[in-house]
Short mmCIF file of C-alpha atoms and ligand atoms in Angstrom, two decimals:
data_model
loop_
_atom_site.label_atom_id
_atom_site.label_comp_id
_atom_site.label_asym_id
_atom_site.label_seq_id
_atom_site.Cartn_x
_atom_site.Cartn_y
_atom_site.Cartn_z
CA MET O 1 89.90 76.75 92.55
CA ARG O 2 90.00 78.96 89.43
CA VAL O 3 88.39 82.37 89.92
CA LEU O 4 87.51 84.96 87.31
CA GLY O 5 87.88 88.51 88.70
CA ILE O 6 85.98 91.48 87.30
CA GLU O 7 86.78 95.10 88.25
CA THR O 8 84.55 97.92 86.96
CA SER O 9 84.26 100.35 89.91
CA CYS O 10 85.46 103.45 88.07
CA ASP O 11 87.20 104.05 84.77
CA GLU O 12 89.14 100.85 84.15
CA THR O 13 87.80 97.49 83.08
CA GLY O 14 90.06 94.90 84.73
CA ILE O 15 89.74 91.14 84.20
CA ALA O 16 91.91 88.34 85.62
CA LEU O 17 92.01 84.61 86.28
CA TYR O 18 93.51 83.48 89.58
CA ASP O 19 94.12 79.85 90.53
CA THR O 20 94.47 79.15 94.25
CA LYS O 21 97.15 76.50 93.48
CA GLN O 22 98.96 78.02 90.49
CA GLY O 23 98.59 81.73 91.23
CA LEU O 24 97.72 84.38 88.66
CA LEU O 25 97.01 82.78 85.25
CA ALA O 26 96.22 85.85 83.15
CA HIS O 27 95.05 89.43 83.43
CA ALA O 28 94.05 92.32 81.16
CA LEU O 29 93.10 95.94 81.64
CA TYR O 30 91.37 98.54 79.57
CA SER O 31 91.73 102.11 80.83
CA GLN O 32 89.22 104.79 79.81
CA ILE O 33 91.66 107.66 80.50
CA LYS O 34 91.42 109.02 76.92
CA LEU O 35 87.61 108.89 76.97
CA HIS O 36 87.39 111.18 80.01
CA ALA O 37 90.43 113.38 79.31
CA THR O 38 88.44 116.06 77.45
CA TYR O 39 86.17 116.49 80.50
CA GLY O 40 89.00 116.74 83.04
CA GLY O 41 87.54 113.90 85.15
CA VAL O 42 85.51 110.71 84.99
CA VAL O 43 81.99 111.08 83.51
CA PRO O 44 79.98 108.28 85.22
CA GLU O 45 77.53 107.54 82.40
CA LEU O 46 80.28 107.37 79.78
CA ALA O 47 82.23 105.05 82.10
CA SER O 48 79.30 102.59 82.43
CA ARG O 49 78.70 102.50 78.68
CA ASP O 50 82.35 101.87 77.93
CA HIS O 51 82.55 99.01 80.48
CA ILE O 52 79.65 97.35 78.60
CA GLN O 53 81.65 97.46 75.36
CA ARG O 54 84.93 96.23 76.82
CA ILE O 55 83.98 93.61 79.35
CA LEU O 56 83.17 90.56 77.19
CA PRO O 57 86.09 90.94 74.75
CA LEU O 58 88.45 91.32 77.75
CA ILE O 59 87.08 88.15 79.38
CA ASP O 60 87.62 86.29 76.07
CA GLN O 61 91.14 87.71 75.88
CA VAL O 62 92.03 86.57 79.41
CA LEU O 63 90.60 83.07 78.83
CA ALA O 64 92.58 82.83 75.58
CA GLN O 65 95.77 83.97 77.34
CA ALA O 66 95.29 81.26 79.96
CA LYS O 67 94.30 78.75 77.23
CA LEU O 68 91.11 77.93 79.10
CA LYS O 69 87.42 77.54 78.22
CA PRO O 70 84.71 79.28 80.29
CA GLN O 71 83.83 75.86 81.75
CA ALA O 72 87.21 75.87 83.55
CA ILE O 73 86.01 78.71 85.81
CA ASP O 74 85.08 77.54 89.34
CA GLY O 75 83.93 80.86 90.78
CA ILE O 76 83.47 84.52 89.87
CA ALA O 77 84.37 87.63 91.86
CA TYR O 78 83.32 91.16 90.93
CA THR O 79 83.72 94.55 92.58
CA ALA O 80 80.48 95.28 94.49
CA GLY O 81 81.63 98.66 95.87
CA PRO O 82 82.68 101.29 96.72
CA GLY O 83 82.51 102.97 93.32
CA LEU O 84 80.24 104.46 90.66
CA ILE O 85 76.88 102.67 90.78
CA GLY O 86 76.41 102.41 86.99
CA ALA O 87 79.95 101.11 86.50
CA LEU O 88 79.57 98.60 89.35
CA MET O 89 76.30 97.34 87.84
CA VAL O 90 77.99 96.39 84.57
CA GLY O 91 80.55 94.17 86.31
CA ALA O 92 78.01 92.71 88.71
CA MET O 93 75.44 91.83 86.01
CA CYS O 94 78.11 90.26 83.84
CA ALA O 95 79.51 88.25 86.78
CA ARG O 96 76.10 87.04 87.93
CA THR O 97 74.94 86.09 84.43
CA LEU O 98 78.11 84.10 83.78
CA ALA O 99 77.93 82.47 87.21
CA PHE O 100 74.29 81.49 86.62
CA ALA O 101 75.11 80.07 83.19
CA LEU O 102 78.16 78.15 84.43
CA GLN O 103 76.47 77.14 87.70
CA VAL O 104 79.36 78.39 89.85
CA PRO O 105 79.38 80.58 92.99
CA VAL O 106 79.68 84.36 92.65
CA LEU O 107 80.89 86.92 95.20
CA GLY O 108 80.89 90.72 95.41
CA VAL O 109 84.31 91.96 96.54
CA HIS O 110 85.16 95.21 98.35
CA HIS O 111 87.34 97.29 96.02
CA MET O 112 89.59 98.48 98.87
CA GLU O 113 90.07 94.93 100.16
CA GLY O 114 91.24 94.18 96.63
CA HIS O 115 93.81 97.00 96.83
CA LEU O 116 94.83 95.94 100.34
CA LEU O 117 95.49 92.33 99.26
CA ALA O 118 97.18 93.12 95.91
CA PRO O 119 100.70 92.86 97.44
CA GLN O 120 99.84 89.19 98.24
CA LEU O 121 100.23 88.50 94.51
CA GLU O 122 103.96 89.27 94.67
CA VAL O 123 106.80 86.91 95.55
CA ASN O 124 107.58 87.10 99.26
CA PRO O 125 104.11 88.44 100.17
CA PRO O 126 103.46 90.31 103.43
CA ALA O 127 102.43 88.16 106.42
CA PHE O 128 99.62 89.13 108.84
CA PRO O 129 99.45 91.15 111.05
CA PHE O 130 100.53 94.43 109.50
CA VAL O 131 99.61 98.09 109.26
CA ALA O 132 98.20 99.02 105.86
CA LEU O 133 98.31 102.45 104.30
CA LEU O 134 95.58 102.60 101.66
CA VAL O 135 96.34 105.55 99.39
CA SER O 136 94.23 105.83 96.26
CA GLY O 137 92.10 108.26 94.29
CA GLY O 138 89.24 108.07 96.78
CA HIS O 139 90.80 106.85 100.03
CA THR O 140 93.62 107.61 102.47
CA GLN O 141 93.38 105.26 105.43
CA LEU O 142 95.63 103.59 107.98
CA ILE O 143 94.33 100.17 108.96
CA GLU O 144 95.49 97.55 111.39
CA VAL O 145 95.17 94.25 109.53
CA ARG O 146 95.04 91.04 111.61
CA GLY O 147 93.89 88.83 108.72
CA ILE O 148 91.47 88.91 105.79
CA GLY O 149 88.37 90.79 106.95
CA LYS O 150 89.97 91.67 110.31
CA TYR O 151 90.39 95.38 109.83
CA GLN O 152 90.57 98.16 112.37
CA LEU O 153 90.57 101.76 111.14
CA LEU O 154 93.41 103.72 112.79
CA GLY O 155 93.06 106.98 110.89
CA GLU O 156 91.91 108.51 107.62
CA SER O 157 91.77 111.70 105.60
CA LEU O 158 89.31 114.26 106.89
CA ASP O 159 89.00 115.82 103.42
CA ASP O 160 90.72 114.96 100.09
CA ALA O 161 92.37 111.59 99.48
CA ALA O 162 96.10 111.69 98.69
CA GLY O 163 95.50 110.61 95.06
CA GLU O 164 92.81 113.25 94.71
CA ALA O 165 95.29 115.89 95.92
CA PHE O 166 97.78 114.71 93.26
CA ASP O 167 95.05 114.85 90.59
CA LYS O 168 93.72 118.29 91.55
CA THR O 169 97.20 119.80 91.91
CA ALA O 170 98.26 118.38 88.54
CA LYS O 171 95.17 119.88 86.94
CA MET O 172 96.01 123.28 88.47
CA LEU O 173 99.56 123.03 87.10
CA GLY O 174 98.24 122.07 83.66
CA LEU O 175 99.86 118.63 83.81
CA GLY O 176 96.81 116.54 82.86
CA TYR O 177 95.15 113.38 84.21
CA PRO O 178 95.83 111.16 86.13
CA GLY O 179 97.88 113.58 88.18
CA GLY O 180 99.97 111.17 90.26
CA PRO O 181 102.32 109.90 87.55
CA LYS O 182 102.42 113.37 85.89
CA ILE O 183 103.43 115.13 89.14
CA ALA O 184 105.98 112.41 89.93
CA ALA O 185 107.62 112.79 86.50
CA CYS O 186 107.59 116.59 86.69
CA ALA O 187 108.90 116.59 90.28
CA ALA O 188 111.94 114.59 89.17
CA GLU O 189 113.11 117.73 87.33
CA GLY O 190 112.34 120.06 90.23
CA ASN O 191 113.85 121.39 93.43
CA ALA O 192 111.65 120.37 96.39
CA ASP O 193 113.24 122.97 98.68
CA ARG O 194 112.48 126.09 96.63
CA PHE O 195 108.89 126.39 97.92
CA ARG O 196 107.95 125.39 101.44
CA PHE O 197 104.64 123.50 101.54
CA PRO O 198 102.83 122.92 104.84
CA ARG O 199 102.88 119.47 106.48
CA PRO O 200 99.19 119.18 107.36
CA MET O 201 98.28 117.78 110.81
CA LEU O 202 101.82 116.68 111.69
CA ASP O 203 101.89 119.00 114.69
CA ARG O 204 98.84 117.26 116.17
CA PRO O 205 98.68 113.80 117.72
CA GLY O 206 96.63 111.10 116.00
CA LEU O 207 96.58 109.26 112.70
CA ASP O 208 94.19 111.32 110.59
CA PHE O 209 95.21 113.19 107.44
CA SER O 210 94.19 116.37 105.64
CA PHE O 211 95.28 117.13 102.08
CA SER O 212 92.95 119.84 100.83
CA GLY O 213 95.21 122.59 102.24
CA LEU O 214 98.05 121.56 99.91
CA LYS O 215 95.85 122.18 96.89
CA THR O 216 94.97 125.65 98.20
CA HIS O 217 98.63 126.32 98.92
CA THR O 218 99.48 125.43 95.29
CA LEU O 219 96.75 127.74 94.01
CA THR O 220 98.00 130.70 96.11
CA LEU O 221 101.59 130.01 95.12
CA THR O 222 100.89 129.83 91.37
CA ARG O 223 98.81 133.03 91.55
CA GLN O 224 101.59 134.87 93.40
CA LEU O 225 104.20 133.75 90.88
CA ALA O 226 101.96 134.47 87.88
CA ALA O 227 101.36 138.00 89.15
CA GLU O 228 105.10 138.68 88.70
CA ARG O 229 105.74 136.85 85.43
CA ALA O 230 104.55 133.94 83.30
CA LEU O 231 105.16 130.55 84.94
CA GLN O 232 108.21 128.75 83.52
CA PRO O 233 108.54 124.95 83.24
CA GLN O 234 111.12 125.10 86.04
CA ASP O 235 108.62 126.85 88.35
CA ILE O 236 106.08 124.12 87.69
CA ALA O 237 108.66 121.39 88.33
CA ASP O 238 109.70 123.05 91.61
CA ILE O 239 106.07 123.32 92.74
CA ALA O 240 105.41 119.67 91.80
CA ALA O 241 108.52 118.60 93.74
CA GLY O 242 107.58 120.67 96.81
CA PHE O 243 104.03 119.33 96.74
CA GLN O 244 105.10 115.69 96.36
CA GLN O 245 107.62 116.03 99.17
CA ALA O 246 104.95 117.46 101.50
CA VAL O 247 102.57 114.55 100.75
CA VAL O 248 105.32 111.95 101.13
CA ASP O 249 106.63 113.50 104.38
CA THR O 250 103.13 113.46 105.86
CA LEU O 251 102.40 109.87 104.80
CA VAL O 252 105.76 108.62 106.08
CA ALA O 253 105.38 110.34 109.47
CA LYS O 254 101.87 108.93 110.02
CA CYS O 255 102.93 105.40 108.97
CA LYS O 256 105.73 105.49 111.53
CA ARG O 257 103.30 106.73 114.15
CA ALA O 258 100.87 103.89 113.31
CA LEU O 259 103.62 101.27 113.60
CA LYS O 260 104.67 102.66 116.98
CA ALA O 261 101.07 102.80 118.23
CA THR O 262 100.35 99.18 117.25
CA GLY O 263 103.81 97.77 118.03
CA LEU O 264 103.87 96.16 114.55
CA LYS O 265 107.00 96.03 112.39
CA SER O 266 105.41 95.47 109.03
CA LEU O 267 103.79 98.06 106.76
CA VAL O 268 101.90 97.42 103.51
CA ILE O 269 101.10 100.27 101.15
CA ALA O 270 98.40 99.81 98.52
CA GLY O 271 96.28 101.81 96.07
CA GLY O 272 97.37 104.04 93.18
CA VAL O 273 99.60 106.39 95.20
CA SER O 274 101.62 103.40 96.50
CA ALA O 275 103.11 103.27 92.98
CA ASN O 276 104.90 106.55 93.81
CA GLN O 277 108.65 105.92 93.76
CA SER O 278 109.49 108.76 96.12
CA LEU O 279 107.04 107.38 98.72
CA ARG O 280 108.49 103.86 98.38
CA THR O 281 112.10 104.99 98.70
CA ARG O 282 111.45 107.32 101.63
CA LEU O 283 109.42 104.68 103.53
CA GLN O 284 112.07 102.03 102.97
CA ALA O 285 114.83 104.25 104.34
CA SER O 286 112.92 105.61 107.26
CA LEU O 287 111.35 102.30 108.38
CA ALA O 288 114.72 100.55 108.26
CA GLY O 289 115.78 102.97 110.98
CA MET O 290 113.11 101.52 113.30
CA GLY O 291 113.63 97.87 112.37
CA ALA O 292 110.44 97.73 110.31
CA GLN O 293 109.80 96.99 106.63
CA VAL O 294 107.44 98.05 103.88
CA LYS O 295 105.87 95.95 101.11
CA TYR O 296 103.85 96.86 98.03
CA ALA O 297 102.54 95.49 94.75
CA ARG O 298 104.10 95.97 91.30
CA PRO O 299 102.96 99.38 89.92
CA GLU O 300 100.26 97.94 87.59
CA PHE O 301 98.62 96.24 90.60
CA CYS O 302 98.70 99.44 92.71
CA THR O 303 96.13 101.16 90.51
CA ASP O 304 92.82 99.47 89.64
CA ASN O 305 93.11 96.00 88.14
CA GLY O 306 91.25 92.69 87.87
CA ALA O 307 93.96 90.60 89.52
CA MET O 308 93.37 92.05 92.99
CA ILE O 309 89.63 91.32 92.71
CA ALA O 310 90.25 87.77 91.49
CA TYR O 311 92.67 87.22 94.40
CA ALA O 312 90.47 88.72 97.15
CA GLY O 313 87.47 86.87 95.73
CA ALA O 314 89.36 83.57 95.53
CA CYS O 315 90.33 83.79 99.23
CA ARG O 316 86.72 84.27 100.26
CA LEU O 317 85.08 81.93 97.72
CA GLN O 318 87.49 79.17 98.71
CA ALA O 319 86.42 79.67 102.34
CA GLY O 320 82.82 79.06 101.24
CA GLN O 321 81.55 82.65 101.12
CA SER O 322 79.31 83.64 98.22
CA ASP O 323 76.40 85.96 97.32
CA ASP O 324 73.01 85.34 95.89
CA LEU O 325 71.94 87.06 92.69
CA GLU O 326 70.07 89.81 94.54
CA THR O 327 72.82 91.05 96.89
CA PRO O 328 72.76 94.86 96.67
CA LEU O 329 75.74 96.81 95.33
CA ARG O 330 77.41 99.27 97.74
CA PRO O 331 78.56 102.58 96.17
CA ARG O 332 79.59 103.51 99.75
CA TRP O 333 80.89 100.67 101.88
CA PRO O 334 83.16 100.93 104.94
CA LEU O 335 85.92 98.31 104.79
CA THR O 336 85.44 97.57 108.48
CA GLU O 337 81.96 96.13 107.78
CA LEU O 338 83.42 93.11 105.98
CA PRO O 339 83.08 89.71 107.64
CA PRO O 340 86.29 87.94 108.69
CA LEU O 341 87.35 84.98 106.60
P1 LIG B 401 89.64 104.19 95.06
O1 LIG B 401 90.51 103.01 94.92
O2 LIG B 401 89.84 104.94 96.34
O3 LIG B 401 88.22 103.90 94.77
P2 LIG B 401 90.67 104.87 92.47
O4 LIG B 401 90.30 103.47 92.18
O5 LIG B 401 90.27 105.94 91.53
O6 LIG B 401 90.11 105.25 93.93
P3 LIG B 401 93.37 103.98 92.25
O7 LIG B 401 93.08 103.39 90.93
O8 LIG B 401 93.75 103.08 93.32
O9 LIG B 401 92.21 104.97 92.72
O10 LIG B 401 94.53 105.01 92.08
C1 LIG B 401 94.43 106.11 91.23
C2 LIG B 401 95.09 107.27 91.93
O11 LIG B 401 96.48 106.99 92.15
C3 LIG B 401 94.99 108.55 91.16
O12 LIG B 401 94.61 109.58 92.04
C4 LIG B 401 96.42 108.75 90.66
O13 LIG B 401 96.79 110.10 90.49
C5 LIG B 401 97.23 108.11 91.77
N1 LIG B 401 98.55 107.65 91.30
C6 LIG B 401 98.83 106.74 90.34
N2 LIG B 401 100.16 106.61 90.16
C7 LIG B 401 100.75 107.48 91.03
C8 LIG B 401 102.09 107.86 91.31
N3 LIG B 401 103.12 107.31 90.66
N4 LIG B 401 102.31 108.80 92.26
C9 LIG B 401 101.27 109.36 92.93
N5 LIG B 401 100.00 109.06 92.70
C10 LIG B 401 99.72 108.14 91.77
MG1 LIG B 402 91.12 104.82 87.60
FE1 LIG B 403 91.00 101.87 93.22
#
């Protein structure tokens, strides 16, 4: 079955073609980063309008890459939530119109299930069951995964998501958007031990997270330093390194706790922050010590993309699931409400 995947939940238009026999055939992404840069964050109405302009040319581009005609599509998957309602509507309307014209089934996919399953697109994919750490711009969750749609929430952030903490801290340090890659690059030049950042909620039992305190800590720290003298590039690098280490330490400790609590030996990390090299390296080393392993997607499939939506959609469409043309979109949508495959 050949499935066209359409991702438009936020500020990237992602399109892909996935074949359940041959794997990923083609994919393309258009990121609106430049469009929103002047505003310091995503402007929802601008995002929707830009998706409208990009979506059809990108679909043409992906079909051309795969050397296929629209008639070769057997099913269509689009992101139905969570996300910005206007942005979701563009992808959904395009998917439904195409599906109606081609007379093929269409299915709304959960954006976080897409992230969660993205590592399945790699060689040597993770086998169920596993513990998943979803770390993205809007989510930080630990989930016990028994199969597709069999999700149990183990813990989550009580305030900011990890990616959000990277973005807000980067903004404070004048590093720009998106903050994750900027902080990571800056931290590589810094000394993580110069400033001691707190390790939020590590002293308490449980699997929940809290990241908003790190942002406040950065603000206090930069103000203190700036009161003495102008911040130097080395100061900023040292702060970035200290911040990143605190986030990574916290994520690693909670992942280990989740593996112990469930008795599982396999961890999957997904979402934009799972592209972070320091997180990957530290998890690998520290899980090896307990006989467990970690898997993740290639960096371009950690952040938003069409391939993960095409894949998640293909799994469900192939199992016979589909939507009608009136199924409502879900700007908020708990992952645990999904039906099992
Ligand atoms: P959600 O998936 O929760 O709806 P989103 O789609 O905006 O949110 P993603 O696209 O999965 O989030 O990821 C974007 C986030 O990942 C941003 O917060 C970005 O700063 C962060 N990120 C990207 N690369 C890195 C990196 N190398 N290190 C740390 N964070 C990163
Ligand atoms: Mg984005
Ligand atoms: Fe995302």
